[in-house]
Amino acid sequence: MSTIDLHTLTGAYALGALSEQESAAFTRHLAECPACTQEVRELQETAARLALAVAEVPPAGLRTRVMAALPEVRQVPPRGRHATVVPLRRGMRHRLPYLAAAACLVVAALAGGLAVNARNEADQQRDRTVRAEQQTAAISALMAAPDATFHTTALKGGGRGTVVASQQRGQTAFLYHGLPALSGKRVYELWYSRNGAMEPAGLVQTGSSSGAMLLTGGPQGADGVGVTAEPPGGSSRPTTPPLAVLRV
C-alpha cells in the first residue's frame, strides 16, 4: 500500500472500518505522519460527539414544572397531633360549593395546560432527536464511503474545520472543532465555490463550538468549500473575506 493511499484512510481508520492488515499498516504510518495523526484525532472526537447528538435529554421545562408543583403535593400530617375543627360561618357554608367548583376549574385548567405544554415539548424533542439521528447516520455513511475525501485546515480567528465529500453519494459534510463565538451575533456560513462563484450551503449551528453538519446541495462541480462570518440569518453572498477555503 502506497503512502498516498494511506493518507486517504484517516476517516475509515477513525471509524474502525479497516481490515486488520490495513489497520496495522496505517498504525505504523501514523508514527511517521503528524498530519494524519492530527486528522484521525479530530475525526474520532467528532464521531464521539455525533454519538452524543442522538442521546435524549429531558425537556428543558420539566424540572421547572416539577419544582412548581411541589407546593401542591399533599403533605403527610405530623403524628401525635389532633386536628382542630373550626366551624364555618353560615355565609361561608353557602359559598363552599361554589368555591370548590371554582377550585376544580382552576386545577383542571392548570392540569390541561401543563399536559398540552408537556406533550408539545415531548413532540419537539422527539422531532429534534429524529433529525439528529438521521443526520448522524448520513454523516457516518458519508465518512465511510469508498470515495470519501477529507480536507482539514485551521480557520482564521481560531478553530479547525474538516470537509468530507463523496461524489458517489452526492453529499458534503463540515466537521468543526473549537470555533470561537462571533461578535455581534454573527454566524458562520458555508459556501460552495463553483467556477469562481460562491453559493450558500448552510449555517453552522450557533452556540456550538464543535459538531458536524451536512451541506445544502452536493459537491458536483465544486472546487472548494468556504467559511465566512455573516450577519444573523446568513447572507445570499459573502460579505466578509473567507475564514477558510477547503478543497473538495
GROMACS .gro file of C-alpha atoms in nm:
model
  248
    1MET     CA    1   0.000   0.000   0.000
    2SER     CA    2   0.145   0.334  -0.105
    3THR     CA    3   0.185   0.637   0.119
    4ILE     CA    4  -0.069   0.828  -0.092
    5ASP     CA    5  -0.325   0.551  -0.033
    6LEU     CA    6  -0.257   0.561   0.342
    7HIS     CA    7  -0.326   0.935   0.357
    8THR     CA    8  -0.682   0.869   0.233
    9LEU     CA    9  -0.765   0.619   0.508
   10THR     CA   10  -0.792   0.858   0.804
   11GLY     CA   11  -1.173   0.851   0.808
   12ALA     CA   12  -1.200   0.473   0.778
   13TYR     CA   13  -0.933   0.426   1.046
   14ALA     CA   14  -1.110   0.664   1.285
   15LEU     CA   15  -1.434   0.464   1.245
   16GLY     CA   16  -1.262   0.125   1.278
   17ALA     CA   17  -1.361   0.028   0.924
   18LEU     CA   18  -1.020  -0.103   0.810
   19SER     CA   19  -0.918  -0.466   0.790
   20GLU     CA   20  -0.666  -0.596   1.041
   21GLN     CA   21  -0.381  -0.577   0.787
   22GLU     CA   22  -0.478  -0.224   0.673
   23SER     CA   23  -0.517  -0.107   1.030
   24ALA     CA   24  -0.170  -0.234   1.123
   25ALA     CA   25  -0.015  -0.064   0.820
   26PHE     CA   26  -0.193   0.262   0.897
   27THR     CA   27  -0.088   0.250   1.262
   28ARG     CA   28   0.277   0.231   1.150
   29HIS     CA   29   0.210   0.518   0.912
   30LEU     CA   30   0.075   0.737   1.197
   31ALA     CA   31   0.410   0.716   1.375
   32GLU     CA   32   0.566   0.897   1.078
   33CYS     CA   33   0.283   1.133   0.974
   34PRO     CA   34   0.180   1.408   1.220
   35ALA     CA   35  -0.084   1.541   0.977
   36CYS     CA   36  -0.270   1.210   0.964
   37THR     CA   37  -0.234   1.170   1.341
   38GLN     CA   38  -0.400   1.508   1.397
   39GLU     CA   39  -0.676   1.437   1.147
   40VAL     CA   40  -0.753   1.096   1.298
   41ARG     CA   41  -0.772   1.251   1.645
   42GLU     CA   42  -1.018   1.516   1.525
   43LEU     CA   43  -1.232   1.264   1.336
   44GLN     CA   44  -1.251   1.036   1.640
   45GLU     CA   45  -1.356   1.328   1.859
   46THR     CA   46  -1.622   1.425   1.606
   47ALA     CA   47  -1.750   1.065   1.585
   48ALA     CA   48  -1.789   1.066   1.964
   49ARG     CA   49  -1.981   1.395   1.950
   50LEU     CA   50  -2.207   1.255   1.678
   51ALA     CA   51  -2.292   0.964   1.907
   52LEU     CA   52  -2.379   1.206   2.185
   53ALA     CA   53  -2.602   1.401   1.949
   54VAL     CA   54  -2.863   1.120   1.946
   55ALA     CA   55  -2.883   1.093   2.325
   56GLU     CA   56  -3.222   1.203   2.453
   57VAL     CA   57  -3.236   1.469   2.722
   58PRO     CA   58  -3.538   1.568   2.937
   59PRO     CA   59  -3.739   1.866   2.813
   60ALA     CA   60  -3.593   2.195   2.931
   61GLY     CA   61  -3.904   2.291   3.130
   62LEU     CA   62  -3.953   1.958   3.309
   63ARG     CA   63  -3.755   2.048   3.623
   64THR     CA   64  -3.928   2.386   3.648
   65ARG     CA   65  -4.275   2.226   3.630
   66VAL     CA   66  -4.186   1.964   3.890
   67MET     CA   67  -4.050   2.224   4.132
   68ALA     CA   68  -4.353   2.446   4.079
   69ALA     CA   69  -4.590   2.157   4.152
   70LEU     CA   70  -4.428   2.062   4.484
   71PRO     CA   71  -4.629   2.313   4.694
   72GLU     CA   72  -4.950   2.149   4.566
   73VAL     CA   73  -4.848   1.799   4.678
   74ARG     CA   74  -5.043   1.685   4.983
   75GLN     CA   75  -4.822   1.655   5.290
   76VAL     CA   76  -4.847   1.376   5.548
   77PRO     CA   77  -4.968   1.532   5.878
   78PRO     CA   78  -4.739   1.507   6.183
   79ARG     CA   79  -4.806   1.210   6.409
   80GLY     CA   80  -4.942   1.253   6.759
   81ARG     CA   81  -5.135   1.574   6.694
   82HIS     CA   82  -5.510   1.623   6.682
   83ALA     CA   83  -5.669   1.835   6.416
   84THR     CA   84  -5.854   2.144   6.528
   85VAL     CA   85  -6.201   2.176   6.378
   86VAL     CA   86  -6.300   2.535   6.302
   87PRO     CA   87  -6.673   2.577   6.240
   88LEU     CA   88  -6.769   2.757   5.921
   89ARG     CA   89  -6.978   3.068   5.933
   90ARG     CA   90  -7.324   3.036   5.778
   91GLY     CA   91  -7.238   3.252   5.476
   92MET     CA   92  -6.923   3.053   5.413
   93ARG     CA   93  -7.119   2.727   5.418
   94HIS     CA   94  -7.343   2.858   5.140
   95ARG     CA   95  -7.045   2.967   4.929
   96LEU     CA   96  -6.842   2.648   4.983
   97PRO     CA   97  -6.986   2.451   4.688
   98TYR     CA   98  -6.912   2.742   4.451
   99LEU     CA   99  -6.558   2.782   4.588
  100ALA     CA  100  -6.499   2.409   4.546
  101ALA     CA  101  -6.629   2.419   4.189
  102ALA     CA  102  -6.410   2.719   4.108
  103ALA     CA  103  -6.105   2.547   4.258
  104CYS     CA  104  -6.175   2.237   4.047
  105LEU     CA  105  -6.197   2.451   3.733
  106VAL     CA  106  -5.865   2.619   3.813
  107VAL     CA  107  -5.694   2.284   3.880
  108ALA     CA  108  -5.840   2.138   3.561
  109ALA     CA  109  -5.723   2.436   3.355
  110LEU     CA  110  -5.374   2.421   3.502
  111ALA     CA  111  -5.350   2.046   3.454
  112GLY     CA  112  -5.474   2.074   3.096
  113GLY     CA  113  -5.224   2.350   3.016
  114LEU     CA  114  -4.934   2.155   3.166
  115ALA     CA  115  -5.036   1.843   2.975
  116VAL     CA  116  -5.051   2.031   2.643
  117ASN     CA  117  -4.716   2.201   2.707
  118ALA     CA  118  -4.554   1.875   2.811
  119ARG     CA  119  -4.689   1.699   2.500
  120ASN     CA  120  -4.569   1.980   2.271
  121GLU     CA  121  -4.224   1.978   2.429
  122ALA     CA  122  -4.207   1.599   2.401
  123ASP     CA  123  -4.307   1.615   2.032
  124GLN     CA  124  -4.048   1.884   1.962
  125GLN     CA  125  -3.778   1.688   2.145
  126ARG     CA  126  -3.872   1.372   1.954
  127ASP     CA  127  -3.851   1.560   1.622
  128ARG     CA  128  -3.509   1.701   1.715
  129THR     CA  129  -3.389   1.355   1.814
  130VAL     CA  130  -3.512   1.200   1.487
  131ARG     CA  131  -3.342   1.472   1.280
  132ALA     CA  132  -3.018   1.431   1.477
  133GLU     CA  133  -3.027   1.052   1.427
  134GLN     CA  134  -3.088   1.090   1.053
  135GLN     CA  135  -2.804   1.341   1.014
  136THR     CA  136  -2.569   1.129   1.224
  137ALA     CA  137  -2.643   0.821   1.013
  138ALA     CA  138  -2.595   1.018   0.690
  139ILE     CA  139  -2.261   1.167   0.800
  140SER     CA  140  -2.135   0.829   0.923
  141ALA     CA  141  -2.223   0.670   0.587
  142LEU     CA  142  -2.060   0.961   0.406
  143MET     CA  143  -1.736   0.925   0.603
  144ALA     CA  144  -1.726   0.553   0.525
  145ALA     CA  145  -1.792   0.598   0.150
  146PRO     CA  146  -1.517   0.443  -0.069
  147ASP     CA  147  -1.452   0.772  -0.250
  148ALA     CA  148  -1.480   1.000   0.056
  149THR     CA  149  -1.216   1.273   0.072
  150PHE     CA  150  -1.108   1.456   0.387
  151HIS     CA  151  -0.951   1.802   0.392
  152THR     CA  152  -0.871   1.979   0.720
  153THR     CA  153  -0.746   2.331   0.785
  154ALA     CA  154  -0.733   2.594   1.058
  155LEU     CA  155  -0.975   2.888   1.040
  156LYS     CA  156  -0.865   3.247   1.077
  157GLY     CA  157  -0.960   3.354   1.427
  158GLY     CA  158  -0.945   3.006   1.575
  159GLY     CA  159  -1.078   2.654   1.540
  160ARG     CA  160  -1.037   2.388   1.275
  161GLY     CA  161  -1.266   2.255   1.006
  162THR     CA  162  -1.277   1.936   0.800
  163VAL     CA  163  -1.470   1.892   0.475
  164VAL     CA  164  -1.578   1.537   0.390
  165ALA     CA  165  -1.712   1.490   0.037
  166SER     CA  166  -1.832   1.196  -0.172
  167GLN     CA  167  -1.917   1.228  -0.539
  168GLN     CA  168  -2.085   0.886  -0.535
  169ARG     CA  169  -2.322   0.985  -0.254
  170GLY     CA  170  -2.355   1.345  -0.376
  171GLN     CA  171  -2.302   1.476  -0.023
  172THR     CA  172  -2.063   1.701   0.167
  173ALA     CA  173  -2.023   1.739   0.544
  174PHE     CA  174  -1.847   2.001   0.753
  175LEU     CA  175  -1.687   1.887   1.079
  176TYR     CA  176  -1.570   2.163   1.310
  177HIS     CA  177  -1.391   2.190   1.640
  178GLY     CA  178  -1.301   2.482   1.866
  179LEU     CA  179  -1.484   2.753   1.670
  180PRO     CA  180  -1.489   3.072   1.880
  181ALA     CA  181  -1.813   3.265   1.928
  182LEU     CA  182  -1.850   3.553   1.684
  183SER     CA  183  -1.918   3.909   1.799
  184GLY     CA  184  -2.233   4.099   1.710
  185LYS     CA  185  -2.447   3.782   1.687
  186ARG     CA  186  -2.276   3.697   1.358
  187VAL     CA  187  -2.292   3.339   1.235
  188TYR     CA  188  -2.063   3.103   1.045
  189GLU     CA  189  -2.192   3.040   0.693
  190LEU     CA  190  -2.069   2.776   0.446
  191TRP     CA  191  -2.038   2.823   0.070
  192TYR     CA  192  -1.970   2.606  -0.232
  193SER     CA  193  -1.713   2.758  -0.466
  194ARG     CA  194  -1.811   2.683  -0.826
  195ASN     CA  195  -1.637   2.849  -1.119
  196GLY     CA  196  -1.538   3.145  -0.905
  197ALA     CA  197  -1.890   3.200  -0.768
  198MET     CA  198  -1.992   3.135  -0.406
  199GLU     CA  199  -2.322   2.952  -0.345
  200PRO     CA  200  -2.481   2.936   0.006
  201ALA     CA  201  -2.453   2.588   0.156
  202GLY     CA  202  -2.586   2.629   0.511
  203LEU     CA  203  -2.532   2.792   0.850
  204VAL     CA  204  -2.330   2.642   1.135
  205GLN     CA  205  -2.543   2.595   1.446
  206THR     CA  206  -2.498   2.888   1.681
  207GLY     CA  207  -2.382   2.828   2.036
  208SER     CA  208  -2.185   2.516   1.946
  209SER     CA  209  -1.807   2.528   1.911
  210SER     CA  210  -1.782   2.167   1.790
  211GLY     CA  211  -2.005   1.947   1.578
  212ALA     CA  212  -2.087   1.828   1.227
  213MET     CA  213  -2.343   1.914   0.961
  214LEU     CA  214  -2.442   1.822   0.607
  215LEU     CA  215  -2.414   2.097   0.348
  216THR     CA  216  -2.708   2.202   0.136
  217GLY     CA  217  -2.651   2.064  -0.213
  218GLY     CA  218  -2.389   1.823  -0.342
  219PRO     CA  219  -2.021   1.861  -0.429
  220GLN     CA  220  -2.063   1.807  -0.804
  221GLY     CA  221  -1.877   2.080  -0.992
  222ALA     CA  222  -1.747   2.244  -0.674
  223ASP     CA  223  -1.376   2.305  -0.626
  224GLY     CA  224  -1.394   2.415  -0.264
  225VAL     CA  225  -1.598   2.497   0.045
  226GLY     CA  226  -1.561   2.840   0.204
  227VAL     CA  227  -1.640   2.957   0.557
  228THR     CA  228  -1.731   3.319   0.634
  229ALA     CA  229  -1.872   3.522   0.923
  230GLU     CA  230  -2.210   3.671   0.826
  231PRO     CA  231  -2.489   3.878   0.986
  232PRO     CA  232  -2.763   3.693   1.179
  233GLY     CA  233  -2.961   3.468   0.946
  234GLY     CA  234  -2.683   3.449   0.689
  235SER     CA  235  -2.636   3.620   0.353
  236SER     CA  236  -2.710   3.544  -0.009
  237ARG     CA  237  -2.349   3.628  -0.094
  238PRO     CA  238  -2.035   3.660   0.122
  239THR     CA  239  -1.997   3.995   0.297
  240THR     CA  240  -1.655   3.924   0.452
  241PRO     CA  241  -1.332   3.759   0.335
  242PRO     CA  242  -1.335   3.382   0.389
  243LEU     CA  243  -1.203   3.248   0.718
  244ALA     CA  244  -1.102   2.933   0.531
  245VAL     CA  245  -1.141   2.765   0.193
  246LEU     CA  246  -1.116   2.385   0.188
  247ARG     CA  247  -1.068   2.178  -0.125
  248VAL     CA  248  -1.337   1.934  -0.240
   0.00000   0.00000   0.00000
